[in-house]
Tab-separated table of C-alpha atoms and ligand atoms in Angstrom:
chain	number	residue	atom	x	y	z
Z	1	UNK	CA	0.000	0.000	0.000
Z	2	UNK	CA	1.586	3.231	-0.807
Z	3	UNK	CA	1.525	6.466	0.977
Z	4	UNK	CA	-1.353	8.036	-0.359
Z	5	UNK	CA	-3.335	4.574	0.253
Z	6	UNK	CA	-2.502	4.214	4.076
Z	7	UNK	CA	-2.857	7.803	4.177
Z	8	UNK	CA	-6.821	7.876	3.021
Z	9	UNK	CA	-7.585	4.344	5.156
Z	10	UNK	CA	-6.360	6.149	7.700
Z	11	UNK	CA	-8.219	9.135	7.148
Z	12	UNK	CA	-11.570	7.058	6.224
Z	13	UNK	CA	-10.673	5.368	10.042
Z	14	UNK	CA	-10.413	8.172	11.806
Z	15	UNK	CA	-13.611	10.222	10.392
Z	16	UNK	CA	-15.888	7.591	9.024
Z	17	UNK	CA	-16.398	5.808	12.406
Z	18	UNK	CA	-19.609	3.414	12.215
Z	19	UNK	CA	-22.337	5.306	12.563
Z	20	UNK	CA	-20.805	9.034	11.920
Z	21	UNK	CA	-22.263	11.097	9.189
Z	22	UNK	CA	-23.576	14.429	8.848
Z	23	UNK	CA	-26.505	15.045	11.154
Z	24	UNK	CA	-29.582	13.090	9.761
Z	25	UNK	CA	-31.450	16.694	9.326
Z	26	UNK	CA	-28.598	17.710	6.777
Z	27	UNK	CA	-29.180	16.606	2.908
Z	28	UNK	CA	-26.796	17.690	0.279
Z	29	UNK	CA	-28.679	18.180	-2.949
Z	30	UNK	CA	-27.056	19.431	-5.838
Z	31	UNK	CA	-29.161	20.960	-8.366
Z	32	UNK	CA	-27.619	22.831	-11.597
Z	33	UNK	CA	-29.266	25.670	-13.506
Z	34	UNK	CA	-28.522	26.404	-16.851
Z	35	UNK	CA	-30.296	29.011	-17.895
Z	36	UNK	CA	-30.668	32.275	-20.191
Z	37	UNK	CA	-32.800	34.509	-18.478
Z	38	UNK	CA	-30.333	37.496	-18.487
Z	39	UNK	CA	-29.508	36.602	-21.983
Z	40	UNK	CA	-33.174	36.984	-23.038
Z	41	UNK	CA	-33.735	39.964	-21.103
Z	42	UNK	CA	-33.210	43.929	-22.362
Z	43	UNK	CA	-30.663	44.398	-20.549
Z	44	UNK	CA	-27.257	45.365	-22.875
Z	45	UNK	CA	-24.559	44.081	-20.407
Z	46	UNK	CA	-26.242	41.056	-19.234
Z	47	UNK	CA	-26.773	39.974	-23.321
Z	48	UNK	CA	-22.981	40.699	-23.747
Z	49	UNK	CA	-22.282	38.661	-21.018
Z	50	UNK	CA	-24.849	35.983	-19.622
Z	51	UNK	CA	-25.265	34.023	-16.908
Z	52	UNK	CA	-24.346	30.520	-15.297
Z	53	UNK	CA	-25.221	30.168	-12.201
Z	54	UNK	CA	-24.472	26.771	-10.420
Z	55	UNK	CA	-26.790	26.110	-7.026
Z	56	UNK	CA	-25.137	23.965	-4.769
Z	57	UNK	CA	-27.731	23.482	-1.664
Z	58	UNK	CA	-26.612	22.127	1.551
Z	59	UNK	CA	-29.176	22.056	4.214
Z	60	UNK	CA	-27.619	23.258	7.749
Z	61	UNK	CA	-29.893	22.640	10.581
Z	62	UNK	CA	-30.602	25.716	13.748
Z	63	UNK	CA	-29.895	28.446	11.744
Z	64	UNK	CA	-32.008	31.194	13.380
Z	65	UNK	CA	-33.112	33.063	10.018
Z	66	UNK	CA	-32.322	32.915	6.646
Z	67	UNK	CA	-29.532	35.540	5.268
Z	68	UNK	CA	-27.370	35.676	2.467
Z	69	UNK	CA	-23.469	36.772	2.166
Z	70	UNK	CA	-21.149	37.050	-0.824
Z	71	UNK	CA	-17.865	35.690	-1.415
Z	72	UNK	CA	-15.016	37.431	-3.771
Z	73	UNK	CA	-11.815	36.197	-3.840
Z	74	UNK	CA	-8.345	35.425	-5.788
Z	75	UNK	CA	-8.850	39.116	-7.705
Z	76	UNK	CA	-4.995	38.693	-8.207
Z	77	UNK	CA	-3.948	42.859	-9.218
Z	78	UNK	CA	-2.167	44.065	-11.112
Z	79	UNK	CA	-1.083	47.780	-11.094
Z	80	UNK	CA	-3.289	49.663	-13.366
Z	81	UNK	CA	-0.807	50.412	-15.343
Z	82	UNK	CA	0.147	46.502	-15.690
Z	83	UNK	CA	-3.283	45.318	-16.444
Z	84	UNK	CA	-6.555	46.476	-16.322
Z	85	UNK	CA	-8.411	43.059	-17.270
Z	86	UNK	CA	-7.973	41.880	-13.305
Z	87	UNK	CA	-9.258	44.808	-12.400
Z	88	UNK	CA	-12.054	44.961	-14.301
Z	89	UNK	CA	-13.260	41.688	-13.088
Z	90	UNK	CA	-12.443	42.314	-9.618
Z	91	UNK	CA	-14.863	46.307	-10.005
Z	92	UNK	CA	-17.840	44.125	-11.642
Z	93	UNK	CA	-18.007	41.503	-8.821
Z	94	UNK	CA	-18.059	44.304	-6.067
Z	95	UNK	CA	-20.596	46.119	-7.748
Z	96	UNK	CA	-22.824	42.812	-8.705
Z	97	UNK	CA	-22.078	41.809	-4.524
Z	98	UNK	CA	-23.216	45.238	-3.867
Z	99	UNK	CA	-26.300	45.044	-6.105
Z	100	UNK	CA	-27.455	42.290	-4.494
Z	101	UNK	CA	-31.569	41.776	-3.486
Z	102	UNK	CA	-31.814	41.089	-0.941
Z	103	UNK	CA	-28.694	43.030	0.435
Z	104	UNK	CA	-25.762	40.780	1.396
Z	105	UNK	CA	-25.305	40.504	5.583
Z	106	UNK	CA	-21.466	40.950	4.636
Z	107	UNK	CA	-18.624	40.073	2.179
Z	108	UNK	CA	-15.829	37.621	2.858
Z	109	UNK	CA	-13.175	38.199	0.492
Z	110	UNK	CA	-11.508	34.869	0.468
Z	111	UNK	CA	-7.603	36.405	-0.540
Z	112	UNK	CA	-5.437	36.806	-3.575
Z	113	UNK	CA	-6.150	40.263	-3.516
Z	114	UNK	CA	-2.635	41.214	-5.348
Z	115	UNK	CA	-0.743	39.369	-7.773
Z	116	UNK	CA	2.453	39.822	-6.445
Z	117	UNK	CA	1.758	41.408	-2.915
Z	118	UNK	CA	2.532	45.216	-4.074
Z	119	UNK	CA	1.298	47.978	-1.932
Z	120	UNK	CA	0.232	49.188	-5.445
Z	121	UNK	CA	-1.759	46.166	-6.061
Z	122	UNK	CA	-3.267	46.008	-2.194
Z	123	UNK	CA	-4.589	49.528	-2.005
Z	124	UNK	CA	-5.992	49.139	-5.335
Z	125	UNK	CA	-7.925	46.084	-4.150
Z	126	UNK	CA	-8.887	48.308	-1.166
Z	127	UNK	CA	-9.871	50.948	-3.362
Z	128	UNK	CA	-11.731	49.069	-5.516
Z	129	UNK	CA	-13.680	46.669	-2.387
Z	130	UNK	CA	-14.518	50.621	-0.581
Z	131	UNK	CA	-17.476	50.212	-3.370
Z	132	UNK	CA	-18.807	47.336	-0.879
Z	133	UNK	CA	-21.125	49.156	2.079
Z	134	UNK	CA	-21.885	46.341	3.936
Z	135	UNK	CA	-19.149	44.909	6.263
Z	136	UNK	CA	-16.368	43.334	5.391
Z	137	UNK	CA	-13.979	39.708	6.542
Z	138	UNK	CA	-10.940	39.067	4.874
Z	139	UNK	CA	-8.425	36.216	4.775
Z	140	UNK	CA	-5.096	36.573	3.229
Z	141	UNK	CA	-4.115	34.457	0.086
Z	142	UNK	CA	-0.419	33.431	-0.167
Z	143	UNK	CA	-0.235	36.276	-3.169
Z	144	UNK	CA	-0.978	39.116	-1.059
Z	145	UNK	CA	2.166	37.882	2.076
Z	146	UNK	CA	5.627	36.878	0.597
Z	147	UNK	CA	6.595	40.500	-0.787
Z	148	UNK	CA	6.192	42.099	3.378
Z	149	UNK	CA	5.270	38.847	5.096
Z	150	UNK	CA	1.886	40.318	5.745
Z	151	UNK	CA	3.259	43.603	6.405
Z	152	UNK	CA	1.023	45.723	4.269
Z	153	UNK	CA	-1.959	43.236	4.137
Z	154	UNK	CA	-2.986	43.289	7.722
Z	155	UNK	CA	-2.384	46.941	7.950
Z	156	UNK	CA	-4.987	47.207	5.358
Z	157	UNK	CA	-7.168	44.145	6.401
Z	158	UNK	CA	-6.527	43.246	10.093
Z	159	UNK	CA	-5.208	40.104	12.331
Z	160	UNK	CA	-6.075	36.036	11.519
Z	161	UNK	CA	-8.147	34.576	12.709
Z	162	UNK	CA	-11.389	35.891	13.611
Z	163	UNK	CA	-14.526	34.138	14.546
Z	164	UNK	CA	-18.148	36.303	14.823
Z	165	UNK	CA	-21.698	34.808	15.928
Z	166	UNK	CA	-24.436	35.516	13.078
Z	167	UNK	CA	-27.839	34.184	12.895
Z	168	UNK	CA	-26.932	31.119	14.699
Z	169	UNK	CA	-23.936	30.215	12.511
Z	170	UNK	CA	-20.630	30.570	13.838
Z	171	UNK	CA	-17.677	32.028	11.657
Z	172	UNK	CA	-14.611	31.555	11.055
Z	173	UNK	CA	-11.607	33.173	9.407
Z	174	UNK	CA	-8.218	31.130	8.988
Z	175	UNK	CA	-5.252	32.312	7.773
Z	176	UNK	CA	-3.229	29.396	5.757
Z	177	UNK	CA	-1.032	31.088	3.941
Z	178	UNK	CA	1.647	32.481	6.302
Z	179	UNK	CA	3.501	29.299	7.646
Z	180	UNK	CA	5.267	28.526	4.764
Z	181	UNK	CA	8.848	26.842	5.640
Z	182	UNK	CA	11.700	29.431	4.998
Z	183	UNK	CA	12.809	28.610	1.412
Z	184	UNK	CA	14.087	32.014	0.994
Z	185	UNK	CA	16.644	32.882	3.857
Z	186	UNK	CA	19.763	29.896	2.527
Z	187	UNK	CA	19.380	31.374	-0.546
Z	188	UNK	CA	19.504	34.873	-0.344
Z	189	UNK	CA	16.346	35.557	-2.095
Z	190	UNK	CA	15.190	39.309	-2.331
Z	191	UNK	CA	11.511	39.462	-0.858
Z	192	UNK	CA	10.914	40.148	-4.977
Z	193	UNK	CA	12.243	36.549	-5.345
Z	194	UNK	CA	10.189	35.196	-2.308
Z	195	UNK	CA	7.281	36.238	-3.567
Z	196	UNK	CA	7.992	35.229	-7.716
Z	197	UNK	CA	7.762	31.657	-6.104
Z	198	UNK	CA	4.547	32.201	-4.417
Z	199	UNK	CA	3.707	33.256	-7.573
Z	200	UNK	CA	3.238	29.835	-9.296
Z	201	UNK	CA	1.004	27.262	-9.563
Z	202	UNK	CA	3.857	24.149	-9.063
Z	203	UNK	CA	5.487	25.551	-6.138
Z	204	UNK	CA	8.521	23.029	-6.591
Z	205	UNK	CA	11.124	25.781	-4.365
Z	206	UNK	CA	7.914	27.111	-2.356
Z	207	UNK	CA	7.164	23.769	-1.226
Z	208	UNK	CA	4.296	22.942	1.034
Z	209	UNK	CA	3.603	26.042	2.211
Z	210	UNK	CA	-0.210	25.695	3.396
Z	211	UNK	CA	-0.612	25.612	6.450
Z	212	UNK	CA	-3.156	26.009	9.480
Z	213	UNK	CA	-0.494	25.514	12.154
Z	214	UNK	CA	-0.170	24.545	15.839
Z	215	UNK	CA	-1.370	27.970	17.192
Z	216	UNK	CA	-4.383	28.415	15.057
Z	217	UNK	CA	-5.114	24.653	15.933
Z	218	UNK	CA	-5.271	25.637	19.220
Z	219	UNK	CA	-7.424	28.687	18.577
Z	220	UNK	CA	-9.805	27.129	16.806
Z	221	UNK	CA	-10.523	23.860	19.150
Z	222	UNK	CA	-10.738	26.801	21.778
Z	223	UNK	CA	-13.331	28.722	19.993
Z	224	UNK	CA	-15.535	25.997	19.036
Z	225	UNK	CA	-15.196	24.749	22.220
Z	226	UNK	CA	-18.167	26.491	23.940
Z	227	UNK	CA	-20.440	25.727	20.402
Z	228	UNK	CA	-22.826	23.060	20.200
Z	229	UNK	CA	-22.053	20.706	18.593
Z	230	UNK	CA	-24.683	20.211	16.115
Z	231	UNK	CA	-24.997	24.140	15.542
Z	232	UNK	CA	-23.424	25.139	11.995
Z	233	UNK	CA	-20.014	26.134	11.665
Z	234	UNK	CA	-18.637	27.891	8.436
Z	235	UNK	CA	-14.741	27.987	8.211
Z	236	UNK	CA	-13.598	30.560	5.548
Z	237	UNK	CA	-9.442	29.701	4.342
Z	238	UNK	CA	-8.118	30.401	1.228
Z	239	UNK	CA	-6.346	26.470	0.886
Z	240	UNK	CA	-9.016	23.427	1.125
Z	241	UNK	CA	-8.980	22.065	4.251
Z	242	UNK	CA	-8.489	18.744	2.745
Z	243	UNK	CA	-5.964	17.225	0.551
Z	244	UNK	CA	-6.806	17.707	-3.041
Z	245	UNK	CA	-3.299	18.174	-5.135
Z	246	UNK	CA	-0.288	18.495	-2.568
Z	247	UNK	CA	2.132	19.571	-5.558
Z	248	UNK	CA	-0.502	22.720	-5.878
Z	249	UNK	CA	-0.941	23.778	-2.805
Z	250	UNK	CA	-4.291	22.433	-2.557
Z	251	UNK	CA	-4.619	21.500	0.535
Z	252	UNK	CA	-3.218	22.267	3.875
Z	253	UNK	CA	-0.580	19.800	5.584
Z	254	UNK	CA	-2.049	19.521	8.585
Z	255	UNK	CA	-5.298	19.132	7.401
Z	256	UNK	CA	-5.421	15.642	9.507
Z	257	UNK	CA	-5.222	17.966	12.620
Z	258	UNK	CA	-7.813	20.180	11.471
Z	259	UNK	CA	-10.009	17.267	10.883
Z	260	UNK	CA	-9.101	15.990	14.542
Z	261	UNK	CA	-10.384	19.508	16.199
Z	262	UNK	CA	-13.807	19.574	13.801
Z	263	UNK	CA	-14.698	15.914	14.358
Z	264	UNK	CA	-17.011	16.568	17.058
Z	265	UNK	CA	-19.159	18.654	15.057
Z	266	UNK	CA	-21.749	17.426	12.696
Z	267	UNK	CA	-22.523	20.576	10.670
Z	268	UNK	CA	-19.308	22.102	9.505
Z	269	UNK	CA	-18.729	23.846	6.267
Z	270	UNK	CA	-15.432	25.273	4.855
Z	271	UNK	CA	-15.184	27.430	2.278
Z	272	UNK	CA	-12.128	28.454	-0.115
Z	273	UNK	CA	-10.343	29.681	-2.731
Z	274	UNK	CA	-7.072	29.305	-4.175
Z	275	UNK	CA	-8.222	26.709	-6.595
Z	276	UNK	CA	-10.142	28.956	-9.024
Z	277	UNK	CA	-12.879	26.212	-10.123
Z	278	UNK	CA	-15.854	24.732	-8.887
Z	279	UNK	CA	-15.204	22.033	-6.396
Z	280	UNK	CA	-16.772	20.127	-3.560
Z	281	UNK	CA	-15.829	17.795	-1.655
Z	282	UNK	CA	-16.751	16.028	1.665
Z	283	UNK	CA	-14.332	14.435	4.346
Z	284	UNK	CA	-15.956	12.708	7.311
Z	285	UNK	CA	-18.581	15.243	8.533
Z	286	UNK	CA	-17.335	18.019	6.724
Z	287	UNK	CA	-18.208	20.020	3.618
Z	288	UNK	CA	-15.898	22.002	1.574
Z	289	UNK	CA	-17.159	24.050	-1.977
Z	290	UNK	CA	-14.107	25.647	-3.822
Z	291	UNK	CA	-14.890	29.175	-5.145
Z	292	UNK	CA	-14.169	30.869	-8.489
Z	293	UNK	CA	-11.416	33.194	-8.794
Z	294	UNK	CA	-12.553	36.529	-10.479
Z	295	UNK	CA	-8.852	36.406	-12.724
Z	296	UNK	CA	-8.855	33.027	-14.283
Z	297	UNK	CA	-9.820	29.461	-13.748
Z	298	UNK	CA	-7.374	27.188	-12.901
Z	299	UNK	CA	-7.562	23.727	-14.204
Z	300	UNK	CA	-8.219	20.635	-12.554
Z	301	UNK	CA	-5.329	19.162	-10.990
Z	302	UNK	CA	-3.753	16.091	-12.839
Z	303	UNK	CA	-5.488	13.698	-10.614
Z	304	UNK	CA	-7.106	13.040	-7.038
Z	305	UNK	CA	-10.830	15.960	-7.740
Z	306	UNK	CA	-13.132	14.728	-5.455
Z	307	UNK	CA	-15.981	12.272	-6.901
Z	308	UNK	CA	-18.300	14.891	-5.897
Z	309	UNK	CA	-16.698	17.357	-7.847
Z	310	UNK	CA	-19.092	19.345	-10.303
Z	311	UNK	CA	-16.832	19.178	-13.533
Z	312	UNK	CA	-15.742	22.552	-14.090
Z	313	UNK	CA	-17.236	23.736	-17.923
Z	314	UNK	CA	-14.386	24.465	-20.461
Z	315	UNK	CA	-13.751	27.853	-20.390
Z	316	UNK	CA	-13.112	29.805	-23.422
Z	317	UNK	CA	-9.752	31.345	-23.620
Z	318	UNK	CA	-10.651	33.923	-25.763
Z	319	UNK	CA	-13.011	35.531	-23.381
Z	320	UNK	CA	-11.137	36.833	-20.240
Z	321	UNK	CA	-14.699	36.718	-18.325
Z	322	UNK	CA	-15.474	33.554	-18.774
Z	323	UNK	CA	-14.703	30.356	-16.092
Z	324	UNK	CA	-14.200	33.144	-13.635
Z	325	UNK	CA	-17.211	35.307	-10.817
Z	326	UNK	CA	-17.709	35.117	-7.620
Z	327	UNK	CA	-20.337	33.720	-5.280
Z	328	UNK	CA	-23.668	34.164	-3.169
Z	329	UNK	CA	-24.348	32.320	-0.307
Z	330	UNK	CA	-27.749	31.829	1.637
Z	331	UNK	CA	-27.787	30.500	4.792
Z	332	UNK	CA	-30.069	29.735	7.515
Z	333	UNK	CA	-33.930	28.475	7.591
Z	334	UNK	CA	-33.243	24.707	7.139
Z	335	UNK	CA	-30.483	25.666	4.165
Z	336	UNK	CA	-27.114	27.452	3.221
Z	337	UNK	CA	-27.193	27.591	-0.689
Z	338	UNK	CA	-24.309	28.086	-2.615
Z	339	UNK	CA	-24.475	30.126	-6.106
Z	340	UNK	CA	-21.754	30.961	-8.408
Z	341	UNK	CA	-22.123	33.787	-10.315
Z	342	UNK	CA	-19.827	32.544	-13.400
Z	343	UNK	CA	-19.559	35.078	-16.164
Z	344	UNK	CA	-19.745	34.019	-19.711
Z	345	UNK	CA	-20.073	35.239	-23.094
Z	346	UNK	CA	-22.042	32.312	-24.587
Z	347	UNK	CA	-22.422	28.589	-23.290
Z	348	UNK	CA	-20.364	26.704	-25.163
Z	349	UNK	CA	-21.162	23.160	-23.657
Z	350	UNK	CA	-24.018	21.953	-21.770
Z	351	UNK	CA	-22.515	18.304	-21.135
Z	352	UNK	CA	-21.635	17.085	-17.637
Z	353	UNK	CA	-18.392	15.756	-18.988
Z	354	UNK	CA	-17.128	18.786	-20.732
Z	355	UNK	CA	-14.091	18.872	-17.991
Z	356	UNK	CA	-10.808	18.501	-17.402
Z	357	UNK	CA	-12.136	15.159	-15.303
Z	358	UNK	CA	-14.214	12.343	-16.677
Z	359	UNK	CA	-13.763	13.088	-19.943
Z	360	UNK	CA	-11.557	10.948	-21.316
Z	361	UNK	CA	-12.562	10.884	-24.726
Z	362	UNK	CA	-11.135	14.921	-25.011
Z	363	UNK	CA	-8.843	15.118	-22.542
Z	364	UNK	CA	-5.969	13.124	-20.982
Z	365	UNK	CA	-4.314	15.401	-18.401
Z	366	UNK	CA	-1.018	14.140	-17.439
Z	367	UNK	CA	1.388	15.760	-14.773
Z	368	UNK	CA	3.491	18.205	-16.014
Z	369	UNK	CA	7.813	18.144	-15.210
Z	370	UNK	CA	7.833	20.730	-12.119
Z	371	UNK	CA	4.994	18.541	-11.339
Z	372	UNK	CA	7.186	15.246	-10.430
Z	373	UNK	CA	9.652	17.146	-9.179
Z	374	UNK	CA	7.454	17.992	-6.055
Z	375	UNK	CA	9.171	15.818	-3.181
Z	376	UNK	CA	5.777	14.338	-2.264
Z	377	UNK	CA	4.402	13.289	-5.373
Z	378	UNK	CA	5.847	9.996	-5.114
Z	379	UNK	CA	3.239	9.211	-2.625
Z	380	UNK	CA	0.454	9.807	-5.070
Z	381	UNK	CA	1.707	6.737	-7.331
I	401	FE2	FE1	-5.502	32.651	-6.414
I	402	FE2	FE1	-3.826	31.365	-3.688
């Protein structure tokens, strides 16, 4: 059995006791809407544009009232002068999370604020979410740390982590970005340099930077401590709590402890960014949905998306809006209901299997060099 294998019977031990599962009053129900509305309507900039929303509903039991926030994230600026595509993306999601009807309760803006953590590129994201009324939760993304080491961010944005009472839900703010093992220090990088290898996707000299760590371990079991343990919980990080692609940085590498201090609690949620794509996944008694990036859609990782993974619709590379939005969320009566807002031109496929997963007729994604060269991937062979 290799390492991967021992790894996920151990997991499956550990959280999928006999007789564990989410609370019996919670059903997951995944319903997808494809439709045209906006398209059909008068309306010049929704016809240039359209609309596919995907409704994930989860129900979440004791929520006190119904209420909806949004969720932005992985804006990744540019300065102006740079690019002005990122920034156009990242003004039309704050105005359509400010438009919203109902209002929002508040944002969470999930992190990847900057590109390459420039106080340029932060106030300009600041500048840019001011257009947002209602209040504001942020979590940093490893994009907007390595220039400063958080310098700049949390003058902007304030401390991690942060938990607030709402309607019955408690929430949670996680910061998983700033324990990354010193890769820089040996080798004399410049904070420029630090941050160019935050900047990719592989992450081969980064290495496994995600991270909750010890203290926030601690922090957490502490503040959930007093919580029922059937109320609903909804954990906000920019890395999946889980492990989805370790060479990626999708995941955090003590997401085993993580699991250890939520296991007592039947109606947890954690929601993320970082991966750019539609995702869900669910580990023991916990749910995770992956958010869209407003900048660009990643692809999925070579191997190990979740079975419960939506397959992510082929985005069209000639249209810079498209495989990319932002989200509304509903939660409370019996529900939370996830929606992404994913902007697109035109539809191009309607097919489940129009994906960078189970489609193996159109694609075969292999691993790419930097890939292999990640000291873990062994264990996923
Ligand atoms: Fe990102
Ligand atoms: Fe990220």
């Amino acid at each position: 059995m290799d390492q991967l294998q021992r790894t996920r019977s151990e997991m499956h031990r550990e959280l999928n006791r006999q007789g564990e599962w989410p609370s019996a009053s919670i059903g997951f129900t995944r319903r997808t809407f494809l439709h045209r509305s906006l398209v059909a309507g008068a309306a010049a900039s929704a016809a240039t544009y359209g609309w596919f929303p995907l409704i994930n509903t989860i129900d979440v039991a004791h929520a006190q009232q119904s209420f909806k926030f949004a969720w932005i994230s992985d804006t990744h600026l540019y300065p102006k002068n740079v690019n002005t595509r990122f920034v156009d993306k990242a003004t039309r999601a704050v105005k359509e999370a400010q438009a919203m009807s109902p209002a929002a309760d508040f944002l969470i803006f999930g992190g990847d604020l900057a590109q390459l953590g420039d106080p340029v590129e932060l106030d300009l994201g600041n500048e840019i979410l001011k257009e947002v009324k209602i209040k504001k939760v942020f979590i940093p993304g490893e994009h907007d740390w390595y220039l400063d080491m958080g310098k700049k961010w949390e003058s902007l944005f304030g401390k991690q982590p942060w938990a607030f009472d709402h309607k019955g839900v408690r929430f949670v703010g996680l910061d998983t970005v700033s324990r990354g093992p010193d890769y820089w220090t040996a080798k004399k990088m410049t904070p420029q340099q630090r941050m160019g290898h935050m900047a990719t996707l592989d992450g081969s000299v980064a290495g496994a930077w995600a991270g909750v760590g010890r203290d926030q371990l601690e922090w957490l079991n502490r503040t959930l401590s007093g919580w029922g343990k059937d109320k609903p919980v909804i954990i906000f990080t920019h890395n999946p709590l889980y492990e989805y692609y370790p060479p990626w940085n999708f995941w955090v590498r003590d997401w085993r402890e993580v699991h250890e201090v939520l296991k007592p609690f039947s109606n947890v949620t954690n929601i993320h960014g970082h991966t750019h794509q539609v995702l869900y996944n669910e580990i023991g008694k916990v749910r995770s949905i992956g958010m869209l990036a407003t900048s660009w859609p990643w692809p999925y990782a070579p191997e190990g998306v979740p079975a419960l993974t939506t397959p992510m619709v082929r985005a069209d590379p000639g249209d810079h809006f498209d495989g990319v939005g932002w989200a509304k969320l509903t939660a409370g009566g019996p529900k939370v209901e996830n929606e992404y807002v994913m902007w697109r031109k035109d539809i191009f496929a309607e097919a489940a299997v129009d994906s960078g997963t189970g489609d193996n007729v159109n694609q075969i994604l292999t691993p790419r060099i930097a890939d292999r060269e990640w000291p873990y991937y062994g264990a996923h062979k």
